[in-house]
Tab-separated table of C-alpha atoms in Angstrom:
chain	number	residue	atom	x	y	z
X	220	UNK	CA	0.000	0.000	0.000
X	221	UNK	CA	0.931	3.390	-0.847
X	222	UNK	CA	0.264	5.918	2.409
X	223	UNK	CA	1.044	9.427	2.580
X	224	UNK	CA	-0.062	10.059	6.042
X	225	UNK	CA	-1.302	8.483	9.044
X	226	UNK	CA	-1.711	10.886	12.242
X	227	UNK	CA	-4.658	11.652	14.710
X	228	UNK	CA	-6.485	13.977	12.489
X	229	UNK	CA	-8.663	16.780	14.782
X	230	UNK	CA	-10.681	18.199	11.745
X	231	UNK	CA	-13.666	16.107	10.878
X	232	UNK	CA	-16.998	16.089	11.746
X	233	UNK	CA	-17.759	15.847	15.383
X	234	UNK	CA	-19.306	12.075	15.571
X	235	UNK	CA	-15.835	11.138	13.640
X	236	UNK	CA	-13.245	13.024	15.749
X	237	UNK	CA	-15.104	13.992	18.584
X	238	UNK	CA	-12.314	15.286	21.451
X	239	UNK	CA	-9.750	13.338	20.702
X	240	UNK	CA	-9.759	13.009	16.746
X	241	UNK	CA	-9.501	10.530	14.740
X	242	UNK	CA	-6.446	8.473	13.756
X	243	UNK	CA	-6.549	8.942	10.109
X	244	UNK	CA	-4.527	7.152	7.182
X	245	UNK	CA	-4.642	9.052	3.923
X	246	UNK	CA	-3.818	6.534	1.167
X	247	UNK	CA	-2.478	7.512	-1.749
X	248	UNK	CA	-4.291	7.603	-5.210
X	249	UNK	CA	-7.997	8.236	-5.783
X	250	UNK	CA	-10.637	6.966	-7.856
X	251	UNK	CA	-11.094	10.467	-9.283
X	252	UNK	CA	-9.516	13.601	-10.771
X	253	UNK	CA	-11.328	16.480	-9.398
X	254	UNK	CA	-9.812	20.058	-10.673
X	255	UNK	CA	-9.943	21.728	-7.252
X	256	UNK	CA	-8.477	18.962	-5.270
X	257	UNK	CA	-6.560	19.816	-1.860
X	258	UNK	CA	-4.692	16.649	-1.919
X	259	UNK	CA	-3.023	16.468	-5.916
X	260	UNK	CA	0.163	15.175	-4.664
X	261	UNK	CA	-1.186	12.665	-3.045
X	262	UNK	CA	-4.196	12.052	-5.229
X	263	UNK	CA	-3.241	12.754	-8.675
X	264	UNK	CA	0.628	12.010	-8.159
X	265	UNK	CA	0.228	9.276	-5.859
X	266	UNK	CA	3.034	9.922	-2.916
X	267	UNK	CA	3.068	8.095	-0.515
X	268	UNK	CA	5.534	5.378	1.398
X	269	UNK	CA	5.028	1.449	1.163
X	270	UNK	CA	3.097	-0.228	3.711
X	271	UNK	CA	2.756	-3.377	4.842
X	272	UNK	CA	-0.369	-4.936	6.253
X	273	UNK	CA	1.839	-5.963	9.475
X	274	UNK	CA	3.525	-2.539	9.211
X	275	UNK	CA	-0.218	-0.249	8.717
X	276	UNK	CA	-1.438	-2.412	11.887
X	277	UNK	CA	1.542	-1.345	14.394
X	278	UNK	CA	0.592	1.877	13.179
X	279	UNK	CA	-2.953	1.592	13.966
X	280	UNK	CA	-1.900	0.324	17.085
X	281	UNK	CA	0.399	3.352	18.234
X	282	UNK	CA	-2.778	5.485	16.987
X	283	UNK	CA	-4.903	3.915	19.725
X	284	UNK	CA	-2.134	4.323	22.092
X	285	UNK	CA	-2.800	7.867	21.447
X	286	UNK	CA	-6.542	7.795	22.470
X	287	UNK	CA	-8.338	7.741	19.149
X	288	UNK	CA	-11.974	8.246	18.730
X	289	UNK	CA	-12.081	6.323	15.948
X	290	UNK	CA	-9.746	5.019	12.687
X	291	UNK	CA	-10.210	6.624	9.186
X	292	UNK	CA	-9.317	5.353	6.218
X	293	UNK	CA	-9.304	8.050	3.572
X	294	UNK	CA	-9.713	7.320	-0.244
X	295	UNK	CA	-8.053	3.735	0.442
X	296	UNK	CA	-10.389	2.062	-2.107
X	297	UNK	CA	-7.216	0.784	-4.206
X	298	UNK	CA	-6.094	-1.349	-1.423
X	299	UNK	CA	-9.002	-2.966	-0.272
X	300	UNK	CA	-7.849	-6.265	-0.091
X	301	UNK	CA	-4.477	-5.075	1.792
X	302	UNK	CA	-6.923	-3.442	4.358
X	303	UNK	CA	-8.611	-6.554	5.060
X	304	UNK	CA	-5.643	-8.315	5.867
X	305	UNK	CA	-4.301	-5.414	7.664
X	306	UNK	CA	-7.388	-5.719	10.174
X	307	UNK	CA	-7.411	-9.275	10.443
X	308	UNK	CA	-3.810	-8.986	11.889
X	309	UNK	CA	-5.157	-5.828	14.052
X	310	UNK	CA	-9.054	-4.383	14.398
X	311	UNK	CA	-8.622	-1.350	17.126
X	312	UNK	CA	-11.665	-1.014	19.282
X	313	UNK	CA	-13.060	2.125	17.699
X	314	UNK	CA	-15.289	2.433	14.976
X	315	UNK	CA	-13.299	1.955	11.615
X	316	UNK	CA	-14.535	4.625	9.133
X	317	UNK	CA	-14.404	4.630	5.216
X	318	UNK	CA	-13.363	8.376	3.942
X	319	UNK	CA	-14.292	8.252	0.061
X	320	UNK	CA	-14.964	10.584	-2.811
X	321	UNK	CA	-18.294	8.556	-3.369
X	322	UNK	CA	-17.088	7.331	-6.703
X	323	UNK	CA	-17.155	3.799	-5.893
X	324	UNK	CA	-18.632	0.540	-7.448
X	325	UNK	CA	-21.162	-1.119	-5.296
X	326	UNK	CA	-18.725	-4.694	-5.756
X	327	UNK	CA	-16.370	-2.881	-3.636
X	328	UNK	CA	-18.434	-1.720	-1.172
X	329	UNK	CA	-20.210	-5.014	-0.519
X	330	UNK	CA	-16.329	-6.256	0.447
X	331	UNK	CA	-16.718	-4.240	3.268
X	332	UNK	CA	-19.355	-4.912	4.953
X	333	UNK	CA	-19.122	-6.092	8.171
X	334	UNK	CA	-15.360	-4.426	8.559
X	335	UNK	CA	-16.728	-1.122	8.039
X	336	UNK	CA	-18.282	0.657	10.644
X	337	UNK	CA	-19.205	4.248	9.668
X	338	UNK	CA	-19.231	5.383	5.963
X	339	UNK	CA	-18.049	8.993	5.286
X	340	UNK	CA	-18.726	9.457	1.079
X	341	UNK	CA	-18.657	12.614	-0.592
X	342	UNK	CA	-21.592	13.744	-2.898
X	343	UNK	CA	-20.494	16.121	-5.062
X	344	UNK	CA	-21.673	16.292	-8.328
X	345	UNK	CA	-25.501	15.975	-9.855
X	346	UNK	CA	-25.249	16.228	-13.509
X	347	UNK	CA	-23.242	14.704	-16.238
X	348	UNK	CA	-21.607	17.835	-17.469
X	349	UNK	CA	-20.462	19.228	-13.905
X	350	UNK	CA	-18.921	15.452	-13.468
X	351	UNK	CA	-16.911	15.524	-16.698
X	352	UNK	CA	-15.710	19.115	-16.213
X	353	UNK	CA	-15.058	19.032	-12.596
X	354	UNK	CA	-13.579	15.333	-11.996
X	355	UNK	CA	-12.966	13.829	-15.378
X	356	UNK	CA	-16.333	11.595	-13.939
X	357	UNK	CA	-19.543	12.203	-16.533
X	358	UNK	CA	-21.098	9.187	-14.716
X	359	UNK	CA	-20.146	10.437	-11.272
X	360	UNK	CA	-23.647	10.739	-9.797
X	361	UNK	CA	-24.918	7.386	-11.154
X	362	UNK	CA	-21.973	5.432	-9.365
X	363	UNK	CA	-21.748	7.786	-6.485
X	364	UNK	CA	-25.584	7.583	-5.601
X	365	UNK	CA	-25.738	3.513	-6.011
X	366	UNK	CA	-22.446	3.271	-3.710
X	367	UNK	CA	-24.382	5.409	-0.933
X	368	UNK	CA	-27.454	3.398	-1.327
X	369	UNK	CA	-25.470	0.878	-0.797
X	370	UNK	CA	-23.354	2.123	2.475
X	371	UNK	CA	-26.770	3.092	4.177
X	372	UNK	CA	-28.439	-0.805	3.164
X	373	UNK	CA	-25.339	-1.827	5.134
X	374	UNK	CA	-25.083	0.277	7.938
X	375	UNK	CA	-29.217	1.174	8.793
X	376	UNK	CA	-29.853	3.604	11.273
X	377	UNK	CA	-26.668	6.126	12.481
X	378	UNK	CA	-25.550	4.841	15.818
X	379	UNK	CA	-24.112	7.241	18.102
X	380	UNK	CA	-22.340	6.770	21.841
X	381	UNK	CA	-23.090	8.105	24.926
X	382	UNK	CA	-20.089	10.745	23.827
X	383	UNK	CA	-21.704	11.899	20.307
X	384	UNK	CA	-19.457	9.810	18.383
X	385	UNK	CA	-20.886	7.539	15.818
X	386	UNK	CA	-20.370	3.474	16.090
X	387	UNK	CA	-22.178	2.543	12.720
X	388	UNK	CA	-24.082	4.506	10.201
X	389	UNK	CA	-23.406	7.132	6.896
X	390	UNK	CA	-22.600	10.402	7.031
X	391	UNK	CA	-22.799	12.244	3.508
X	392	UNK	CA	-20.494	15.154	2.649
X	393	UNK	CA	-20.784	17.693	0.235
X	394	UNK	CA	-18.809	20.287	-0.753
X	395	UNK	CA	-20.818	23.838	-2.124
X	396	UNK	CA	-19.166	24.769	-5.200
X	397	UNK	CA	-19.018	28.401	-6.388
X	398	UNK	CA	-22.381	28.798	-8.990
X	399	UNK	CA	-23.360	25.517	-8.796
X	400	UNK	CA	-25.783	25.930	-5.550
X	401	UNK	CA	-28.655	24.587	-7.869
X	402	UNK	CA	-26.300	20.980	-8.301
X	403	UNK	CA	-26.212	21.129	-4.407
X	404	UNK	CA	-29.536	21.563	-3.792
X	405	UNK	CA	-30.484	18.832	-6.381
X	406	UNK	CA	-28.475	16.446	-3.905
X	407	UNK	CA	-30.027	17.709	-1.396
X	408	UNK	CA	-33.229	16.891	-2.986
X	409	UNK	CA	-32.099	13.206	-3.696
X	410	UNK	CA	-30.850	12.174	-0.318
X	411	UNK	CA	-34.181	13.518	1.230
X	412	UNK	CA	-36.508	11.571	-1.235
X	413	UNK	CA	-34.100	8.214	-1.338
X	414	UNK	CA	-32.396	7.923	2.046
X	415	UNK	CA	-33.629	7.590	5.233
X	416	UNK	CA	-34.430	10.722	7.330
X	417	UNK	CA	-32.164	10.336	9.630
X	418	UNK	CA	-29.148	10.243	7.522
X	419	UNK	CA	-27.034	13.078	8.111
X	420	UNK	CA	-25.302	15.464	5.631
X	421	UNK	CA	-22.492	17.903	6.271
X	422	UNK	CA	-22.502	20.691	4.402
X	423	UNK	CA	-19.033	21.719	3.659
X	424	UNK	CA	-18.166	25.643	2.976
X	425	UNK	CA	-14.402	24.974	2.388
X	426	UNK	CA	-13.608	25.336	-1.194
X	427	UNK	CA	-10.771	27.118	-2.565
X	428	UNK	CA	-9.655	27.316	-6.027
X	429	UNK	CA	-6.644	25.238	-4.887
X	430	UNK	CA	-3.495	24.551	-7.341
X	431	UNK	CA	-4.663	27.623	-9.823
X	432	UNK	CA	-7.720	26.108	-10.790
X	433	UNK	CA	-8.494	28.054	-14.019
X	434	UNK	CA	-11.973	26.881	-14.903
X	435	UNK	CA	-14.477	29.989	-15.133
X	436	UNK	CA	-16.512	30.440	-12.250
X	437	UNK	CA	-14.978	28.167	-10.128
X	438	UNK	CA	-11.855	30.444	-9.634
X	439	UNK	CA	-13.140	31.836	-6.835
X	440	UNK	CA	-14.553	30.725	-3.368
X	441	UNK	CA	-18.177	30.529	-2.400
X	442	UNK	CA	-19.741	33.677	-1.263
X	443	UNK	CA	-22.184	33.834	1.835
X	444	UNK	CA	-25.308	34.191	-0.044
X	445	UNK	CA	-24.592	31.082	-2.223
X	446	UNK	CA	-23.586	29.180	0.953
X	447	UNK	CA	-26.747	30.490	2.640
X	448	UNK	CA	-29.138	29.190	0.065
X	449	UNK	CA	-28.246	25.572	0.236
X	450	UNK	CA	-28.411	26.060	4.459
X	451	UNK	CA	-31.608	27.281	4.285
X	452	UNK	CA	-32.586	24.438	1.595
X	453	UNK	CA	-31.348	21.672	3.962
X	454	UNK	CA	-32.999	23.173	6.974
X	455	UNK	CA	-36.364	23.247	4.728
X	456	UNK	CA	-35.891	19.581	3.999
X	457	UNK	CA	-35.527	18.192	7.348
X	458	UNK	CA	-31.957	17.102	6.462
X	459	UNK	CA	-29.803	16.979	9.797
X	460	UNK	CA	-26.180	17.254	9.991
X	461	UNK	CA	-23.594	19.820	10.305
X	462	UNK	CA	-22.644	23.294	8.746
X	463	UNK	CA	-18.999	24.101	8.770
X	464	UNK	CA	-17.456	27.783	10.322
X	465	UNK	CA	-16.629	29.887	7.248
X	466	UNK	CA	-13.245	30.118	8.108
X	467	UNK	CA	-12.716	26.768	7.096
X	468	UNK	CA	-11.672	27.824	3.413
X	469	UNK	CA	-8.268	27.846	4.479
X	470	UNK	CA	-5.359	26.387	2.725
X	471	UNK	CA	-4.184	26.218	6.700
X	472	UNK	CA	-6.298	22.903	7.051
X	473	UNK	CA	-4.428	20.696	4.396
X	474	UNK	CA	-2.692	18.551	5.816
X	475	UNK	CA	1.128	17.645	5.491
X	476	UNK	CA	1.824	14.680	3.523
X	477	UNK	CA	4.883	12.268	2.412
X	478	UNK	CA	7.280	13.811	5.004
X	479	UNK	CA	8.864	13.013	8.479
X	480	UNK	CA	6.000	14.399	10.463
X	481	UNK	CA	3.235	13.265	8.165
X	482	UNK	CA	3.973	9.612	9.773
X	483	UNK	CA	3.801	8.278	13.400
């Protein structure tokens, strides 16, 4: 396996890092080639060390030494199989969560089930053309919306502690783009009339035209008003979940990968 990080990571959603954060391993390579992504190096260029099954477990293992809430793997979908083995040498007693983009094939996902505790997809794009131009992905939504189907089949109900931090369920992500609130709100619109109600979304005001992204219109971030109407469109649907601070679209929260301290 190629790994480009693993630290405790403090920056996700509450039920995932609650107080302590969780101890996240950022894989390298990615199903996808989105424009405006934060982690190129990693994603597009695929950085990372070689890892071991036997070597990712000790790792795992000095993460829960360190008091994690829970263990995230994050766009690991090219080593599946290694992962299984790597948690058959070593499962940690914390819920073991699966960070993806969302572009998955449901064959994968069913591979997981019963390892996977908590399922942390993105959502990001609606229609064909926004898929091509954005991630190189025309038939993003199809894939992305069957994989999440599939997640919540698997997972039922979100299951939280006594502490607020979730033991088995799906939490969507999605990521307002800059013009494109009417995509968001049409994913809005499809979790609320295909998932359960309970399901919850976070609704993520981060973007930054990262790595010179020259595409009109998304070479800028996302104003207030824009981030506004898709709020106020998730509060009208019922949709619960989370709303991130503004000051979030900071290049300050990418991590550090591929050196010395991006390994513990």
């Amino acid at each position: 396996m190629l790994v480009a990080r693993i630290a405790p990571h403090l920056w996700e959603e509450p039920p995932i890092s609650g107080k302590n954060g969780t101890g996240a391993v950022f894989f390298s390579g990615c199903t996808l080639r989105c424009v405006y992504c934060q982690n190129g190096e990693i994603s597009h260029h695929n950085k990372g060390r070689e890892f071991t099954p036997q070597q990712l477990a000790d790792s795992i293992r000095k993460l829960m030494d360190m008091g994690m809430e829970s263990i995230s793997f994050i766009t690991a979908t090219p080593y599946i199989p290694q992962i299984i083995e790597t948690l058959n040498i070593y499962r940690p007693p914390v819920p073991i969560v699966w960070n993806t983009s969302g572009y998955e094939i449901v064959d994968s996902i069913r591979m997981l089930e019963g390892i996977v505790d908590v399922y942390l997809p993105d959502l990001k794009h609606h229609s064909e053309q926004m898929g091509r131009l954005c991630a190189k992905a025309p038939d993003y939504f199809r894939f992305a919306s069957e994989a999440i189907t599939e997640m919540v089949r698997q997972t039922g109900h979100p299951i939280y502690n006594e502490d607020g931090i979730m033991q088995r369920g799906t939490l969507i992500r999605h990521l307002i783009l800059p013009g494109l609130t009417s995509e968001s709100c049409a994913l809005l619109d499809w979790i609320h009339e295909h998932l359960p109600d309970d399901i919850p979304v976070s609704l993520m005001h981060q973007y930054i035209p990262y790595n010179g992204v020259d595409i009109p219109g998304l070479d800028r971030r996302i104003t207030k008003r824009e981030y506004k109407r898709v709020r106020e469109h998730m509060e009208y649907l019922g949709i619960p979940g989370f709303k991130q601070e503004l000051l979030s679209a900071s290049e300050g929260f990418v991590p550090v990968f591929c050196q010395d301290e991006s390994y513990i």
